[in-house]
Every structure is written in structure tokens, then in C-alpha cells.
């Protein structure tokens, strides 16, 4: 089975440009997460969708960041305009969230390979 | 105080050694606990879940102490391939079911 797919794998852009990162979760998973990882701050949750609906976007750093999930098999994270401090590795992860009371093992998140973003 | 705290290391150990990592978490409502492994320039991958009674998977043993809000990972007979960063991960039930990652402990197993 294919894992979580992210594109592009690497992105180099100039400050002020729009950046769109893409993610295809594992088929059958109903939760999707966007993370950002930097040396200074580690792995931070940006936003979390369940059944394509954004549940918690409190980690989104500012209005320049937006995320969408138009259907169960696709999500985007957009940065507009991009700034050098946005340089990081952006991971998408998916999981299957079971009904309340089901085993916590259903919360296991599977990560994509990440997009390494450099904003010059 | 960070929600999940780990000793960043690095831990440099010889092949065959036993090494232990510790982690503390601040939210007493936390319900699920995991160890993830992240290789250099790769994505995090689940190593093992941590259960209240403690659990073992081959050379790896994970333990949880809810009273002290403390999680540990023990690696016996370490291999070169165990070199990676080990992330302590905690989640909590609620409307925002999310994972909180520790900053990771870096392990290098030396030949």
C-alpha cells in the first residue's frame, strides 16, 4: 500500500512568493495533520482535519498560512506571501480515528516524506 | 514548562550496549503514549506504543509511570542501525485529538 504522499519533496522560492504544498493521505484514513519541523522548535502541529473538516488550526502561525482539504484524498497547505523564517520541513500525516472508546492504537499517525522548503 | 520534555543527548554508545531514554509529560490527562523514531532527513515513524503495564518488542522495552508522568525506552544490545532520533510522543483525548512531540533524543551507536 502507498503511504502518505507529499509533493513537492523540495521547494526553493524567493521571499514574497506563494508556496503550495500537497498531500495525499493513506486511503481509508479520516484524519490528516500538517506539521512543521525546525531545529529550533522541533515538530509542531499546524492544523488537523477530521473527515475533511478543520478541527484545530491553533498551530497555524499567522494569516499567511492556510490549509484546505477539499476531499478525503487531498490536502494543501499554502503560504502567501512566504518569508525566510518559513523555511522548514513540512510533514503531512494521516491516521484513522475510530469511534469514541476504541483503542488508542487507531491514533497512530503515519507521516509522509516531507517537503523541505527554503525561502530565500 | 514544555508539554513533553526529553534529554536531547546526544547519546553515543558502543554496539551491544544498553541505553535508556527518559521523557516526562506535563498534562496529567494524557491517555496515549508512543515512541517514534526519526532517521536523519526522514519522516518520523512509530516505533512502539507505550502501555500502562509496560511492553516489550524485541530489544525494545517501553514503560509508563502515570503517577510520575514519566515514560522510558530501553534498547538492549544496540545495533548500528538503531542510530536515530527517538521522539517521545503523548496525545490526549478530547475534541482536539493531537500528538505532542518531544524534541527528541539523538542516539549514535558506534562500531
Coordinates of N, CA and C in Angstrom, one line a residue:
Chain A
X1 N 0.8 -1.2 0.0 CA 0.0 0.0 0.0 C 0.9 1.2 0.0
X2 N 0.4 2.3 -0.7 CA 1.2 3.5 -0.7 C 1.0 4.2 0.6
X3 N 2.1 4.8 1.0 CA 2.0 5.6 2.3 C 1.4 7.0 2.0
X4 N 1.7 7.9 2.9 CA 1.3 9.3 2.7 C 2.2 9.9 1.6
X5 N 1.6 10.6 0.6 CA 2.4 11.1 -0.5 C 2.4 12.6 -0.4
X6 N 3.6 13.2 -0.4 CA 3.7 14.7 -0.4 C 4.4 15.2 -1.6
X7 N 4.0 16.3 -2.1 CA 4.8 17.0 -3.2 C 4.7 18.5 -3.0
X8 N 5.7 19.2 -3.5 CA 7.0 18.6 -3.9 C 7.8 18.1 -2.8
X9 N 8.9 17.4 -3.0 CA 9.8 17.0 -1.9 C 10.7 18.1 -1.5
X10 N 11.1 19.0 -2.5 CA 11.9 20.1 -2.2 C 11.3 21.3 -2.9
X11 N 11.4 22.5 -2.2 CA 10.9 23.7 -2.8 C 11.8 24.8 -2.4
X12 N 12.4 25.5 -3.4 CA 13.2 26.7 -3.1 C 12.5 27.9 -3.8
X13 N 12.2 28.9 -3.0 CA 11.5 30.0 -3.5 C 12.0 31.3 -2.9
X14 N 11.6 32.4 -3.5 CA 12.0 33.7 -3.0 C 11.0 34.3 -2.1
X15 N 11.4 35.1 -1.2 CA 10.5 35.8 -0.3 C 9.4 36.5 -1.0
X16 N 8.2 36.4 -0.5 CA 7.1 37.1 -1.2 C 6.3 36.2 -2.1
X17 N 6.9 35.1 -2.5 CA 6.2 34.2 -3.4 C 5.2 33.3 -2.7
X18 N 4.2 32.8 -3.4 CA 3.2 31.9 -2.9 C 3.8 30.5 -3.0
X19 N 3.6 29.7 -1.9 CA 4.1 28.3 -1.9 C 2.9 27.4 -1.6
X20 N 2.7 26.3 -2.4 CA 1.6 25.4 -2.1 C 2.2 24.0 -1.9
X21 N 1.9 23.4 -0.8 CA 2.4 22.1 -0.5 C 1.2 21.1 -0.6
X22 N 1.4 19.9 -1.1 CA 0.3 19.0 -1.3 C 0.5 17.7 -0.6
X23 N -0.6 17.1 -0.3 CA -0.6 15.8 0.5 C -1.7 14.9 0.1
X24 N -1.4 13.7 -0.1 CA -2.4 12.6 -0.3 C -2.3 11.7 0.8
X25 N -3.3 11.6 1.7 CA -3.2 10.7 2.9 C -3.4 9.2 2.4
X26 N -3.2 8.3 3.4 CA -3.4 6.9 3.2 C -4.9 6.7 2.9
X27 N -5.2 5.9 1.9 CA -6.6 5.6 1.6 C -7.3 5.0 2.8
X28 N -8.5 5.5 3.2 CA -9.2 5.0 4.3 C -9.0 5.7 5.6
X29 N -7.9 6.5 5.6 CA -7.7 7.3 6.8 C -8.6 8.5 6.8
X30 N -9.1 8.9 8.0 CA -10.0 10.0 8.1 C -9.5 11.2 8.8
X31 N -8.3 11.2 9.3 CA -7.7 12.3 9.9 C -6.4 12.7 9.2
X32 N -6.2 14.0 9.1 CA -5.0 14.5 8.4 C -4.4 15.6 9.2
X33 N -3.1 15.6 9.3 CA -2.3 16.6 10.1 C -1.2 17.2 9.3
X34 N -1.0 18.5 9.4 CA 0.1 19.2 8.9 C 1.0 19.6 10.0
X35 N 2.3 19.3 9.9 CA 3.3 19.6 10.9 C 4.4 20.4 10.2
X36 N 5.2 21.2 11.0 CA 6.4 21.9 10.6 C 7.5 21.5 11.5
X37 N 8.7 21.2 11.0 CA 9.8 20.8 11.8 C 11.0 21.7 11.5
X38 N 11.5 22.3 12.6 CA 12.7 23.1 12.5 C 13.7 22.7 13.6
X39 N 14.9 23.0 13.5 CA 15.9 22.6 14.5 C 15.5 23.3 15.9
X40 N 15.1 24.6 15.7 CA 14.9 25.4 16.9 C 13.6 25.0 17.7
X41 N 12.5 24.6 16.9 CA 11.2 24.4 17.6 C 10.8 23.0 17.5
X42 N 11.5 22.1 16.8 CA 11.1 20.7 16.8 C 9.9 20.6 15.9
X43 N 9.1 19.6 16.2 CA 7.9 19.2 15.4 C 6.7 19.9 16.0
X44 N 6.1 20.7 15.2 CA 4.9 21.5 15.7 C 3.7 21.1 14.8
X45 N 2.6 20.9 15.5 CA 1.3 20.7 14.7 C 0.8 22.0 14.3
X46 N 0.5 22.1 13.0 CA -0.1 23.3 12.4 C -1.6 23.3 12.4
X47 N -2.1 22.2 11.8 CA -3.6 22.1 11.7 C -3.9 20.6 11.6
X48 N -5.2 20.3 11.9 CA -5.7 19.0 12.0 C -7.1 18.9 11.4
X49 N -7.3 18.0 10.5 CA -8.6 17.8 9.8 C -9.1 16.4 10.3
X50 N -10.4 16.4 10.5 CA -11.1 15.1 10.6 C -12.3 15.0 9.7
X51 N -12.3 14.0 8.9 CA -13.4 13.9 7.8 C -13.4 15.1 7.0
X52 N -12.3 15.6 6.6 CA -12.1 16.8 5.7 C -12.4 18.1 6.4
X53 N -12.8 18.1 7.6 CA -13.2 19.4 8.3 C -12.0 19.8 9.2
X54 N -11.6 21.1 9.1 CA -10.6 21.5 10.1 C -11.1 21.5 11.5
X55 N -10.4 20.8 12.4 CA -10.8 20.7 13.8 C -10.0 21.7 14.7
X56 N -8.7 21.8 14.4 CA -7.9 22.6 15.3 C -6.8 23.3 14.4
X57 N -6.9 24.6 14.2 CA -5.9 25.3 13.5 C -5.1 26.2 14.3
X58 N -5.1 26.0 15.6 CA -4.4 26.9 16.6 C -2.9 27.0 16.4
X59 N -2.4 26.0 15.7 CA -0.9 26.0 15.5 C -0.5 26.7 14.2
X60 N -1.5 27.2 13.4 CA -1.1 27.9 12.2 C -0.5 29.2 12.7
X61 N 0.7 29.5 12.2 CA 1.4 30.7 12.8 C 0.8 32.0 12.5
X62 N 0.2 32.2 11.4 CA -0.4 33.5 11.1 C -1.2 33.4 9.8
X63 N -1.8 34.5 9.5 CA -2.8 34.5 8.4 C -2.1 34.2 7.0
X64 N -0.8 34.2 7.0 CA -0.2 33.9 5.7 C -0.3 32.4 5.4
X65 N -0.6 31.6 6.4 CA -0.8 30.2 6.3 C -2.3 29.8 6.1
X66 N -2.6 29.0 5.2 CA -3.9 28.5 5.1 C -3.8 27.0 4.6
X67 N -4.8 26.2 5.0 CA -4.9 24.8 4.6 C -6.3 24.5 4.2
X68 N -6.4 23.5 3.2 CA -7.7 23.1 2.8 C -7.6 21.6 2.6
X69 N -8.8 21.0 2.7 CA -8.9 19.6 2.4 C -10.2 19.4 1.7
X70 N -10.2 19.6 0.3 CA -11.5 19.5 -0.4 C -12.1 18.1 -0.5
X71 N -11.3 17.1 -0.3 CA -11.9 15.7 -0.3 C -11.0 14.8 0.5
X72 N -11.4 13.6 0.7 CA -10.7 12.7 1.6 C -9.3 12.3 1.1
X73 N -9.0 12.6 -0.1 CA -7.7 12.1 -0.6 C -6.7 13.2 -1.0
X74 N -7.0 14.4 -0.5 CA -6.1 15.5 -0.9 C -6.2 16.7 0.0
X75 N -5.0 17.2 0.3 CA -5.0 18.4 1.2 C -3.9 19.3 0.7
X76 N -4.0 20.6 0.9 CA -3.0 21.6 0.6 C -2.7 22.5 1.7
X77 N -1.5 22.9 1.8 CA -1.0 23.9 2.8 C -0.4 25.0 2.0
X78 N -0.9 26.2 2.1 CA -0.5 27.4 1.3 C 0.2 28.4 2.2
X79 N 1.2 29.0 1.7 CA 1.9 30.1 2.4 C 1.9 31.3 1.4
X80 N 1.3 32.4 1.8 CA 1.3 33.5 0.9 C 1.2 34.8 1.7
X81 N 2.2 35.7 1.6 CA 3.5 35.5 1.0 C 4.4 34.8 1.9
X82 N 5.4 34.1 1.3 CA 6.4 33.3 2.0 C 7.5 34.3 2.6
X83 N 8.1 33.9 3.7 CA 9.1 34.6 4.3 C 10.3 33.6 4.6
X84 N 11.5 34.2 4.8 CA 12.6 33.3 5.1 C 12.4 32.4 6.3
X85 N 11.7 33.0 7.3 CA 11.5 32.2 8.6 C 10.5 31.1 8.4
X86 N 9.9 31.0 7.3 CA 9.1 29.8 7.0 C 9.9 28.6 6.5
X87 N 11.1 28.8 6.3 CA 12.0 27.7 5.9 C 12.0 26.6 6.9
X88 N 11.6 25.4 6.5 CA 11.5 24.2 7.4 C 11.1 23.0 6.6
X89 N 11.0 21.9 7.3 CA 10.4 20.7 6.7 C 9.0 20.6 7.1
X90 N 8.1 20.5 6.1 CA 6.7 20.4 6.4 C 6.2 18.9 6.1
X91 N 5.7 18.3 7.2 CA 5.2 17.0 7.1 C 3.7 16.9 7.1
X92 N 3.2 16.0 6.3 CA 1.7 15.7 6.4 C 1.7 14.3 7.0
X93 N 0.7 14.0 7.8 CA 0.5 12.7 8.4 C -1.0 12.4 8.4
X94 N -1.3 11.1 8.3 CA -2.7 10.7 8.4 C -2.9 9.6 9.4
X95 N -4.1 9.4 9.8 CA -4.4 8.3 10.8 C -5.9 8.0 10.6
X96 N -6.3 6.9 11.2 CA -7.7 6.5 11.2 C -8.2 6.8 12.6
X97 N -9.1 7.6 12.7 CA -9.7 7.9 14.0 C -10.9 7.1 14.2
X98 N -10.9 6.2 15.2 CA -12.0 5.3 15.4 C -13.1 6.0 16.2
X99 N -14.2 5.3 16.5 CA -15.3 5.9 17.3 C -14.8 6.0 18.7
X100 N -15.4 6.9 19.5 CA -15.0 7.1 20.9 C -15.1 5.8 21.6
X101 N -14.0 5.6 22.4 CA -14.0 4.3 23.2 C -13.2 3.3 22.5
X102 N -12.8 3.5 21.2 CA -11.9 2.5 20.6 C -10.5 2.6 21.0
X103 N -9.7 1.6 20.7 CA -8.3 1.6 21.1 C -7.6 2.8 20.6
X104 N -6.7 3.2 21.5 CA -5.8 4.4 21.1 C -4.9 4.1 20.0
X105 N -4.7 2.8 19.7 CA -3.8 2.5 18.6 C -4.3 3.0 17.3
X106 N -5.6 3.3 17.2 CA -6.1 3.9 16.0 C -5.6 5.3 15.8
X107 N -5.0 5.9 16.8 CA -4.5 7.2 16.7 C -3.1 7.2 16.0
X108 N -2.5 6.1 15.7 CA -1.2 6.0 15.1 C -1.1 6.9 13.9
X109 N -0.2 7.8 13.9 CA -0.1 8.7 12.7 C 1.0 8.2 11.8
X110 N 0.8 8.2 10.5 CA 1.7 7.8 9.5 C 2.1 9.1 8.7
X111 N 3.4 9.3 8.7 CA 3.9 10.5 8.1 C 4.4 10.3 6.7
X112 N 4.2 11.4 5.9 CA 4.7 11.4 4.6 C 6.2 11.8 4.7
X113 N 6.9 11.8 3.5 CA 8.4 12.0 3.5 C 8.7 13.5 3.7
X114 N 7.8 14.4 3.7 CA 8.0 15.8 4.0 C 8.4 16.6 2.8
X115 N 8.1 17.9 2.9 CA 8.6 18.9 1.9 C 9.6 19.8 2.5
X116 N 10.8 19.8 2.0 CA 11.8 20.7 2.5 C 11.7 22.0 1.8
X117 N 11.3 23.0 2.6 CA 11.0 24.4 2.0 C 12.2 25.3 2.4
X118 N 12.7 26.0 1.4 CA 13.7 27.0 1.6 C 13.2 28.3 1.0
X119 N 13.1 29.3 1.8 CA 12.6 30.6 1.3 C 13.8 31.6 1.4
X120 N 14.2 32.1 0.2 CA 15.4 32.9 0.2 C 15.1 34.4 0.4
Chain B
X1 N 6.7 25.5 31.1 CA 7.2 24.1 31.0 C 6.7 23.5 29.8
X2 N 7.6 22.8 29.0 CA 7.1 22.1 27.8 C 6.2 21.0 28.1
X3 N 5.3 20.7 27.2 CA 4.3 19.6 27.5 C 5.0 18.2 27.5
X4 N 6.1 18.1 26.7 CA 6.8 16.8 26.7 C 8.3 17.2 26.7
X5 N 9.0 16.7 27.7 CA 10.4 17.0 27.8 C 11.3 15.8 27.7
X6 N 12.4 15.9 26.9 CA 13.3 14.8 26.8 C 14.7 15.3 26.9
X7 N 15.6 14.5 27.3 CA 17.0 14.8 27.3 C 17.5 14.7 25.8
X8 N 18.0 15.8 25.3 CA 18.3 15.9 23.8 C 19.5 15.0 23.4
X9 N 20.3 14.6 24.4 CA 21.5 13.9 24.1 C 22.6 14.8 23.6
X10 N 23.5 14.4 22.7 CA 23.4 13.1 22.1 C 24.0 11.9 23.0
X11 N 23.4 10.8 22.7 CA 23.9 9.6 23.4 C 24.8 8.8 22.4
X12 N 26.1 8.6 22.7 CA 27.0 7.9 21.9 C 27.3 6.6 22.6
X13 N 26.9 5.5 22.1 CA 27.1 4.2 22.8 C 27.8 3.2 21.9
X14 N 28.6 2.3 22.4 CA 29.1 1.2 21.5 C 28.1 0.2 21.2
X15 N 28.3 -0.5 20.1 CA 27.4 -1.6 19.7 C 27.3 -2.6 20.8
X16 N 26.1 -3.1 21.0 CA 25.9 -4.1 22.1 C 25.5 -3.5 23.4
X17 N 25.7 -2.2 23.5 CA 25.4 -1.6 24.8 C 23.8 -1.5 25.0
X18 N 23.5 -1.3 26.3 CA 22.1 -1.0 26.7 C 22.0 0.5 26.9
X19 N 20.9 1.1 26.4 CA 20.8 2.5 26.5 C 19.3 2.8 26.9
X20 N 19.1 3.8 27.8 CA 17.8 4.1 28.2 C 17.5 5.6 28.0
X21 N 16.3 5.9 27.5 CA 15.9 7.3 27.3 C 14.7 7.6 28.2
X22 N 14.6 8.8 28.7 CA 13.5 9.2 29.6 C 12.8 10.3 29.0
X23 N 11.5 10.5 29.5 CA 10.7 11.5 29.0 C 9.7 11.8 30.1
X24 N 9.4 13.1 30.3 CA 8.3 13.5 31.2 C 7.3 14.3 30.4
X25 N 6.0 14.2 30.9 CA 5.0 15.0 30.2 C 4.2 15.7 31.3
X26 N 3.6 16.8 30.9 CA 3.0 17.7 31.9 C 1.5 17.6 32.1
X27 N 0.9 17.1 31.0 CA -0.6 17.0 31.1 C -1.1 15.7 31.7
X28 N -1.6 15.8 32.9 CA -2.0 14.5 33.6 C -3.2 13.8 32.9
X29 N -3.8 14.6 32.0 CA -5.0 14.0 31.3 C -4.5 13.2 30.1
X30 N -3.3 13.1 29.8 CA -2.8 12.4 28.7 C -3.2 10.9 28.8
X31 N -3.6 10.3 27.6 CA -4.1 9.0 27.6 C -3.3 8.0 26.8
X32 N -2.6 8.5 25.8 CA -1.9 7.6 24.9 C -0.4 8.1 24.8
X33 N 0.5 7.1 24.7 CA 1.9 7.4 24.7 C 2.6 6.5 23.7
X34 N 3.6 7.2 23.0 CA 4.3 6.5 21.9 C 5.7 6.9 21.9
X35 N 6.5 6.0 21.3 CA 7.9 6.4 20.9 C 7.9 6.3 19.4
X36 N 8.4 7.4 18.8 CA 8.6 7.4 17.4 C 10.1 7.5 17.1
X37 N 10.5 7.0 16.0 CA 11.9 7.1 15.6 C 12.0 7.9 14.3
X38 N 13.0 8.8 14.3 CA 13.2 9.6 13.1 C 14.7 9.5 12.7
X39 N 14.9 9.0 11.5 CA 16.2 8.9 10.9 C 16.6 10.2 10.3
X40 N 17.8 10.5 10.1 CA 18.3 11.8 9.6 C 17.6 12.1 8.2
X41 N 17.0 13.2 8.2 CA 16.4 13.7 6.9 C 15.2 12.8 6.4
X42 N 14.6 12.1 7.4 CA 13.5 11.3 7.1 C 12.3 11.7 7.9
X43 N 11.2 11.0 7.7 CA 10.0 11.3 8.5 C 10.0 10.5 9.8
X44 N 9.3 11.0 10.8 CA 9.1 10.2 12.0 C 8.3 8.9 11.7
X45 N 8.6 7.8 12.3 CA 7.9 6.6 12.2 C 7.6 6.0 13.6
X46 N 6.4 5.4 13.7 CA 6.1 4.8 15.0 C 7.0 3.7 15.3
X47 N 7.6 3.7 16.5 CA 8.5 2.6 17.0 C 7.6 1.7 17.8
X48 N 6.9 2.2 18.8 CA 6.1 1.4 19.6 C 5.1 2.3 20.4
X49 N 4.0 1.7 20.7 CA 3.1 2.4 21.7 C 3.6 2.0 23.1
X50 N 3.2 2.8 24.1 CA 3.5 2.5 25.5 C 2.3 2.3 26.3
X51 N 2.2 1.1 26.9 CA 1.0 0.7 27.6 C 1.3 0.8 29.1
X52 N 0.3 0.9 29.9 CA 0.4 1.1 31.3 C 1.2 0.0 32.0
X53 N 1.0 -1.2 31.5 CA 1.7 -2.3 32.1 C 3.1 -2.5 31.6
X54 N 3.6 -1.6 30.7 CA 4.9 -1.8 30.1 C 4.8 -2.8 29.0
X55 N 5.6 -2.6 28.0 CA 5.6 -3.6 26.9 C 6.9 -3.7 26.2
X56 N 7.1 -4.8 25.6 CA 8.4 -5.1 25.0 C 8.2 -5.5 23.6
X57 N 9.1 -5.1 22.7 CA 9.1 -5.5 21.3 C 10.6 -5.8 20.9
X58 N 10.9 -7.1 21.0 CA 12.3 -7.5 20.7 C 13.3 -6.9 21.7
X59 N 14.2 -6.1 21.2 CA 15.2 -5.5 22.0 C 14.7 -4.2 22.7
X60 N 13.5 -3.8 22.4 CA 13.0 -2.5 22.9 C 11.9 -2.7 24.0
X61 N 12.1 -2.0 25.1 CA 11.1 -2.1 26.2 C 10.7 -0.7 26.5
X62 N 9.4 -0.5 26.6 CA 8.8 0.8 27.0 C 8.1 0.7 28.3
X63 N 8.2 1.7 29.1 CA 7.5 1.7 30.4 C 6.8 3.1 30.6
X64 N 5.7 3.0 31.4 CA 5.0 4.2 31.7 C 4.7 4.3 33.2
X65 N 5.0 5.4 33.8 CA 4.7 5.7 35.2 C 3.7 6.9 35.2
X66 N 2.4 6.6 35.3 CA 1.4 7.7 35.3 C 1.6 8.6 36.5
X67 N 1.9 8.0 37.7 CA 2.0 8.8 38.9 C 3.0 9.9 38.8
X68 N 4.2 9.5 38.1 CA 5.3 10.4 38.0 C 5.2 11.1 36.6
X69 N 4.3 10.8 35.8 CA 4.2 11.3 34.4 C 5.5 11.2 33.7
X70 N 5.9 9.9 33.6 CA 7.3 9.6 33.1 C 7.2 8.4 32.2
X71 N 7.9 8.5 31.1 CA 7.9 7.4 30.1 C 9.4 7.1 29.8
X72 N 9.6 5.8 29.6 CA 11.0 5.4 29.3 C 11.1 4.5 28.1
X73 N 12.2 4.4 27.5 CA 12.5 3.5 26.4 C 13.9 2.9 26.7
X74 N 13.9 1.6 26.7 CA 15.2 0.9 26.9 C 15.5 0.1 25.6
X75 N 16.7 0.2 25.2 CA 17.2 -0.5 24.0 C 18.4 -1.4 24.5
X76 N 18.2 -2.7 24.3 CA 19.2 -3.7 24.7 C 20.0 -4.1 23.4
X77 N 21.2 -4.5 23.6 CA 22.1 -5.0 22.6 C 22.0 -4.1 21.3
X78 N 22.3 -2.8 21.5 CA 22.1 -1.8 20.5 C 22.9 -2.2 19.2
X79 N 22.3 -1.8 18.1 CA 22.9 -2.1 16.8 C 23.2 -0.8 16.1
X80 N 24.1 -0.8 15.1 CA 24.4 0.4 14.4 C 23.2 1.0 13.8
X81 N 22.2 0.2 13.3 CA 21.0 0.6 12.7 C 20.0 1.3 13.7
X82 N 20.3 1.2 15.0 CA 19.5 1.9 15.9 C 19.8 3.4 16.0
X83 N 20.9 3.8 15.3 CA 21.2 5.3 15.3 C 20.1 6.1 14.7
X84 N 19.6 7.0 15.5 CA 18.4 7.8 15.0 C 18.1 8.8 16.1
X85 N 17.1 9.6 15.9 CA 16.5 10.4 17.0 C 15.2 9.8 17.4
X86 N 15.1 9.6 18.7 CA 13.9 9.0 19.3 C 13.0 10.1 19.9
X87 N 11.8 10.1 19.5 CA 10.8 11.1 19.9 C 9.8 10.5 20.8
X88 N 9.6 11.2 22.0 CA 8.6 10.8 22.9 C 7.3 11.5 22.5
X89 N 6.2 10.8 22.5 CA 5.0 11.4 21.9 C 3.8 11.1 22.9
X90 N 3.0 12.1 23.1 CA 1.9 12.0 24.0 C 0.7 12.5 23.3
X91 N -0.5 11.9 23.4 CA -1.7 12.6 23.0 C -2.7 12.5 24.1
X92 N -3.7 13.3 23.9 CA -4.8 13.4 24.9 C -6.1 13.3 24.1
X93 N -7.1 12.7 24.8 CA -8.4 12.7 24.2 C -9.1 14.0 24.3
X94 N -10.1 14.2 23.5 CA -10.8 15.5 23.6 C -11.1 15.9 22.2
X95 N -11.7 17.1 22.0 CA -12.1 17.5 20.7 C -10.9 17.7 19.8
X96 N -9.8 18.0 20.3 CA -8.6 18.2 19.5 C -7.6 17.0 19.8
X97 N -7.8 15.9 19.1 CA -7.0 14.8 19.4 C -5.7 14.9 18.6
X98 N -4.7 15.3 19.3 CA -3.5 15.6 18.6 C -2.3 14.9 19.3
X99 N -1.2 14.8 18.6 CA 0.0 14.3 19.2 C 0.9 15.5 19.5
X100 N 1.5 15.4 20.7 CA 2.6 16.4 21.1 C 3.9 15.7 21.1
X101 N 4.8 16.2 20.4 CA 6.1 15.5 20.2 C 7.2 16.2 21.1
X102 N 8.0 15.4 21.8 CA 9.2 15.9 22.4 C 10.2 16.3 21.4
X103 N 11.2 17.0 21.8 CA 12.2 17.5 20.9 C 13.1 16.4 20.4
X104 N 13.1 15.2 21.0 CA 13.9 14.1 20.6 C 15.2 13.9 21.3
X105 N 15.6 12.6 21.4 CA 16.9 12.3 21.9 C 17.7 11.6 20.8
X106 N 18.9 12.2 20.5 CA 19.7 11.6 19.4 C 20.6 10.5 19.9
X107 N 20.5 9.4 19.2 CA 21.4 8.2 19.6 C 22.3 7.9 18.4
X108 N 23.6 7.7 18.7 CA 24.5 7.2 17.8 C 25.2 6.0 18.4
X109 N 25.0 4.9 17.6 CA 25.7 3.6 18.1 C 27.0 3.5 17.3
X110 N 28.0 3.3 18.0 CA 29.4 3.3 17.4 C 29.9 1.9 17.2
X111 N 30.6 1.6 16.1 CA 31.1 0.3 15.9 C 32.3 0.0 16.9

